[in-house]
Protein backbone atom coordinates (compact mmCIF):
# COMPACT_ATOMS: atom_id res chain seq x y z
CA UNK A 1 0.00 0.00 0.00
CA UNK A 2 1.32 3.43 -0.90
CA UNK A 3 1.70 6.20 1.63
CA UNK A 4 0.31 9.63 0.88
CA UNK A 5 3.81 11.06 0.56
CA UNK A 6 4.53 8.59 -2.23
CA UNK A 7 3.26 11.12 -4.73
CA UNK A 8 5.27 13.12 -7.22
CA UNK A 9 4.28 15.95 -9.54
CA UNK A 10 6.52 16.56 -12.54
CA UNK A 11 6.59 20.12 -13.85
CA UNK A 12 8.69 21.98 -16.41
CA UNK A 13 10.23 24.85 -14.53
CA UNK A 14 11.02 26.46 -11.22
CA UNK A 15 8.23 29.04 -11.57
CA UNK A 16 5.75 26.18 -12.02
CA UNK A 17 7.12 24.49 -8.91
CA UNK A 18 6.86 27.70 -6.87
CA UNK A 19 3.28 28.25 -8.03
CA UNK A 20 2.33 24.72 -6.90
CA UNK A 21 4.15 25.04 -3.58
CA UNK A 22 1.96 28.05 -2.75
CA UNK A 23 -1.19 26.01 -3.31
CA UNK A 24 -0.36 22.51 -2.07
CA UNK A 25 -0.92 21.65 1.58
CA UNK A 26 0.15 18.03 1.33
CA UNK A 27 3.19 15.78 1.26
CA UNK A 28 4.02 15.80 -2.44
CA UNK A 29 7.41 15.90 -4.12
CA UNK A 30 7.64 18.34 -7.04
CA UNK A 31 10.28 17.63 -9.67
CA UNK A 32 11.39 20.17 -12.28
CA UNK A 33 12.55 18.93 -15.67
CA UNK A 34 13.72 22.40 -16.71
CA UNK A 35 11.56 22.01 -19.81
CA UNK A 36 13.66 19.32 -21.43
CA UNK A 37 13.75 15.57 -21.55
CA UNK A 38 17.21 14.09 -21.23
CA UNK A 39 17.34 10.29 -21.03
CA UNK A 40 20.30 10.21 -18.64
CA UNK A 41 18.77 12.79 -16.33
CA UNK A 42 15.41 11.03 -16.50
CA UNK A 43 17.06 7.72 -15.54
CA UNK A 44 18.59 9.46 -12.52
CA UNK A 45 15.19 10.86 -11.54
CA UNK A 46 13.54 7.49 -12.06
CA UNK A 47 16.02 5.83 -9.72
CA UNK A 48 16.47 8.52 -7.08
CA UNK A 49 12.76 9.24 -6.69
CA UNK A 50 11.69 5.62 -7.35
CA UNK A 51 9.08 6.88 -9.81
CA UNK A 52 7.96 3.39 -10.81
CA UNK A 53 6.69 2.81 -7.27
CA UNK A 54 4.96 6.15 -6.74
CA UNK A 55 1.85 7.94 -7.85
CA UNK A 56 3.14 10.32 -10.50
CA UNK A 57 1.30 13.32 -11.94
CA UNK A 58 2.45 15.19 -15.02
CA UNK A 59 1.57 18.89 -14.99
CA UNK A 60 3.18 20.84 -17.83
CA UNK A 61 2.35 23.88 -19.92
CA UNK A 62 -0.18 23.66 -22.73
CA UNK A 63 2.26 24.80 -25.39
CA UNK A 64 4.40 22.99 -27.95
CA UNK A 65 7.31 22.24 -25.62
CA UNK A 66 4.99 21.22 -22.78
CA UNK A 67 3.00 18.84 -24.96
CA UNK A 68 6.23 17.34 -26.32
CA UNK A 69 7.53 16.81 -22.78
CA UNK A 70 4.17 15.32 -21.69
CA UNK A 71 4.32 12.84 -24.56
CA UNK A 72 7.89 11.78 -23.68
CA UNK A 73 7.08 11.42 -19.99
CA UNK A 74 3.92 9.45 -20.76
CA UNK A 75 5.98 6.93 -22.73
CA UNK A 76 8.44 6.50 -19.86
CA UNK A 77 5.84 6.60 -17.09
CA UNK A 78 2.71 4.95 -18.46
CA UNK A 79 1.20 4.77 -14.97
CA UNK A 80 1.39 8.56 -14.53
CA UNK A 81 -1.78 10.59 -14.33
CA UNK A 82 -2.06 13.79 -16.29
CA UNK A 83 -3.21 17.14 -14.98
CA UNK A 84 -4.02 19.71 -17.67
CA UNK A 85 -4.11 23.47 -17.34
CA UNK A 86 -6.51 25.32 -19.59
CA UNK A 87 -5.18 26.50 -22.92
CA UNK A 88 -6.61 29.86 -21.83
CA UNK A 89 -3.71 30.19 -19.35
CA UNK A 90 -1.24 28.07 -21.36
CA UNK A 91 1.33 27.95 -18.55
CA UNK A 92 1.21 26.35 -15.12
CA UNK A 93 2.85 29.45 -13.60
CA UNK A 94 0.23 31.71 -15.21
CA UNK A 95 -2.73 29.63 -14.03
CA UNK A 96 -4.57 31.27 -11.12
CA UNK A 97 -3.98 29.57 -7.77
CA UNK A 98 -7.72 28.91 -7.37
CA UNK A 99 -7.78 26.95 -10.65
CA UNK A 100 -4.67 24.97 -9.71
CA UNK A 101 -6.21 24.18 -6.33
CA UNK A 102 -9.31 22.73 -8.00
CA UNK A 103 -7.19 20.66 -10.41
CA UNK A 104 -5.13 19.26 -7.54
CA UNK A 105 -8.18 18.52 -5.40
CA UNK A 106 -9.47 16.48 -8.31
CA UNK A 107 -6.45 14.21 -7.78
CA UNK A 108 -7.00 14.04 -4.00
CA UNK A 109 -4.06 16.35 -3.26
CA UNK A 110 -4.76 18.61 -0.28
CA UNK A 111 -4.55 22.32 -0.97
CA UNK A 112 -4.47 25.43 1.16
CA UNK A 113 -8.15 26.33 1.74
CA UNK A 114 -7.25 29.98 1.15
CA UNK A 115 -7.14 29.19 -2.58
CA UNK A 116 -10.61 27.65 -2.65
CA UNK A 117 -12.41 30.93 -2.05
C-alpha positions as semicolon CSV with decimal commas, in nm:
position;residue;x (nm);y (nm);z (nm)
1;X;0,000;0,000;0,000
2;X;0,132;0,343;-0,090
3;X;0,170;0,620;0,163
4;X;0,031;0,963;0,088
5;X;0,381;1,106;0,056
6;X;0,453;0,859;-0,223
7;X;0,326;1,112;-0,473
8;X;0,527;1,312;-0,722
9;X;0,428;1,595;-0,954
10;X;0,652;1,656;-1,254
11;X;0,659;2,012;-1,385
12;X;0,869;2,198;-1,641
13;X;1,023;2,485;-1,453
14;X;1,102;2,646;-1,122
15;X;0,823;2,904;-1,157
16;X;0,575;2,618;-1,202
17;X;0,712;2,449;-0,891
18;X;0,686;2,770;-0,687
19;X;0,328;2,825;-0,803
20;X;0,233;2,472;-0,690
21;X;0,415;2,504;-0,358
22;X;0,196;2,805;-0,275
23;X;-0,119;2,601;-0,331
24;X;-0,036;2,251;-0,207
25;X;-0,092;2,165;0,158
26;X;0,015;1,803;0,133
27;X;0,319;1,578;0,126
28;X;0,402;1,580;-0,244
29;X;0,741;1,590;-0,412
30;X;0,764;1,834;-0,704
31;X;1,028;1,763;-0,967
32;X;1,139;2,017;-1,228
33;X;1,255;1,893;-1,567
34;X;1,372;2,240;-1,671
35;X;1,156;2,201;-1,981
36;X;1,366;1,932;-2,143
37;X;1,375;1,557;-2,155
38;X;1,721;1,409;-2,123
39;X;1,734;1,029;-2,103
40;X;2,030;1,021;-1,864
41;X;1,877;1,279;-1,633
42;X;1,541;1,103;-1,650
43;X;1,706;0,772;-1,554
44;X;1,859;0,946;-1,252
45;X;1,519;1,086;-1,154
46;X;1,354;0,749;-1,206
47;X;1,602;0,583;-0,972
48;X;1,647;0,852;-0,708
49;X;1,276;0,924;-0,669
50;X;1,169;0,562;-0,735
51;X;0,908;0,688;-0,981
52;X;0,796;0,339;-1,081
53;X;0,669;0,281;-0,727
54;X;0,496;0,615;-0,674
55;X;0,185;0,794;-0,785
56;X;0,314;1,032;-1,050
57;X;0,130;1,332;-1,194
58;X;0,245;1,519;-1,502
59;X;0,157;1,889;-1,499
60;X;0,318;2,084;-1,783
61;X;0,235;2,388;-1,992
62;X;-0,018;2,366;-2,273
63;X;0,226;2,480;-2,539
64;X;0,440;2,299;-2,795
65;X;0,731;2,224;-2,562
66;X;0,499;2,122;-2,278
67;X;0,300;1,884;-2,496
68;X;0,623;1,734;-2,632
69;X;0,753;1,681;-2,278
70;X;0,417;1,532;-2,169
71;X;0,432;1,284;-2,456
72;X;0,789;1,178;-2,368
73;X;0,708;1,142;-1,999
74;X;0,392;0,945;-2,076
75;X;0,598;0,693;-2,273
76;X;0,844;0,650;-1,986
77;X;0,584;0,660;-1,709
78;X;0,271;0,495;-1,846
79;X;0,120;0,477;-1,497
80;X;0,139;0,856;-1,453
81;X;-0,178;1,059;-1,433
82;X;-0,206;1,379;-1,629
83;X;-0,321;1,714;-1,498
84;X;-0,402;1,971;-1,767
85;X;-0,411;2,347;-1,734
86;X;-0,651;2,532;-1,959
87;X;-0,518;2,650;-2,292
88;X;-0,661;2,986;-2,183
89;X;-0,371;3,019;-1,935
90;X;-0,124;2,807;-2,136
91;X;0,133;2,795;-1,855
92;X;0,121;2,635;-1,512
93;X;0,285;2,945;-1,360
94;X;0,023;3,171;-1,521
95;X;-0,273;2,963;-1,403
96;X;-0,457;3,127;-1,112
97;X;-0,398;2,957;-0,777
98;X;-0,772;2,891;-0,737
99;X;-0,778;2,695;-1,065
100;X;-0,467;2,497;-0,971
101;X;-0,621;2,418;-0,633
102;X;-0,931;2,273;-0,800
103;X;-0,719;2,066;-1,041
104;X;-0,513;1,926;-0,754
105;X;-0,818;1,852;-0,540
106;X;-0,947;1,648;-0,831
107;X;-0,645;1,421;-0,778
108;X;-0,700;1,404;-0,400
109;X;-0,406;1,635;-0,326
110;X;-0,476;1,861;-0,028
111;X;-0,455;2,232;-0,097
112;X;-0,447;2,543;0,116
113;X;-0,815;2,633;0,174
114;X;-0,725;2,998;0,115
115;X;-0,714;2,919;-0,258
116;X;-1,061;2,765;-0,265
117;X;-1,241;3,093;-0,205
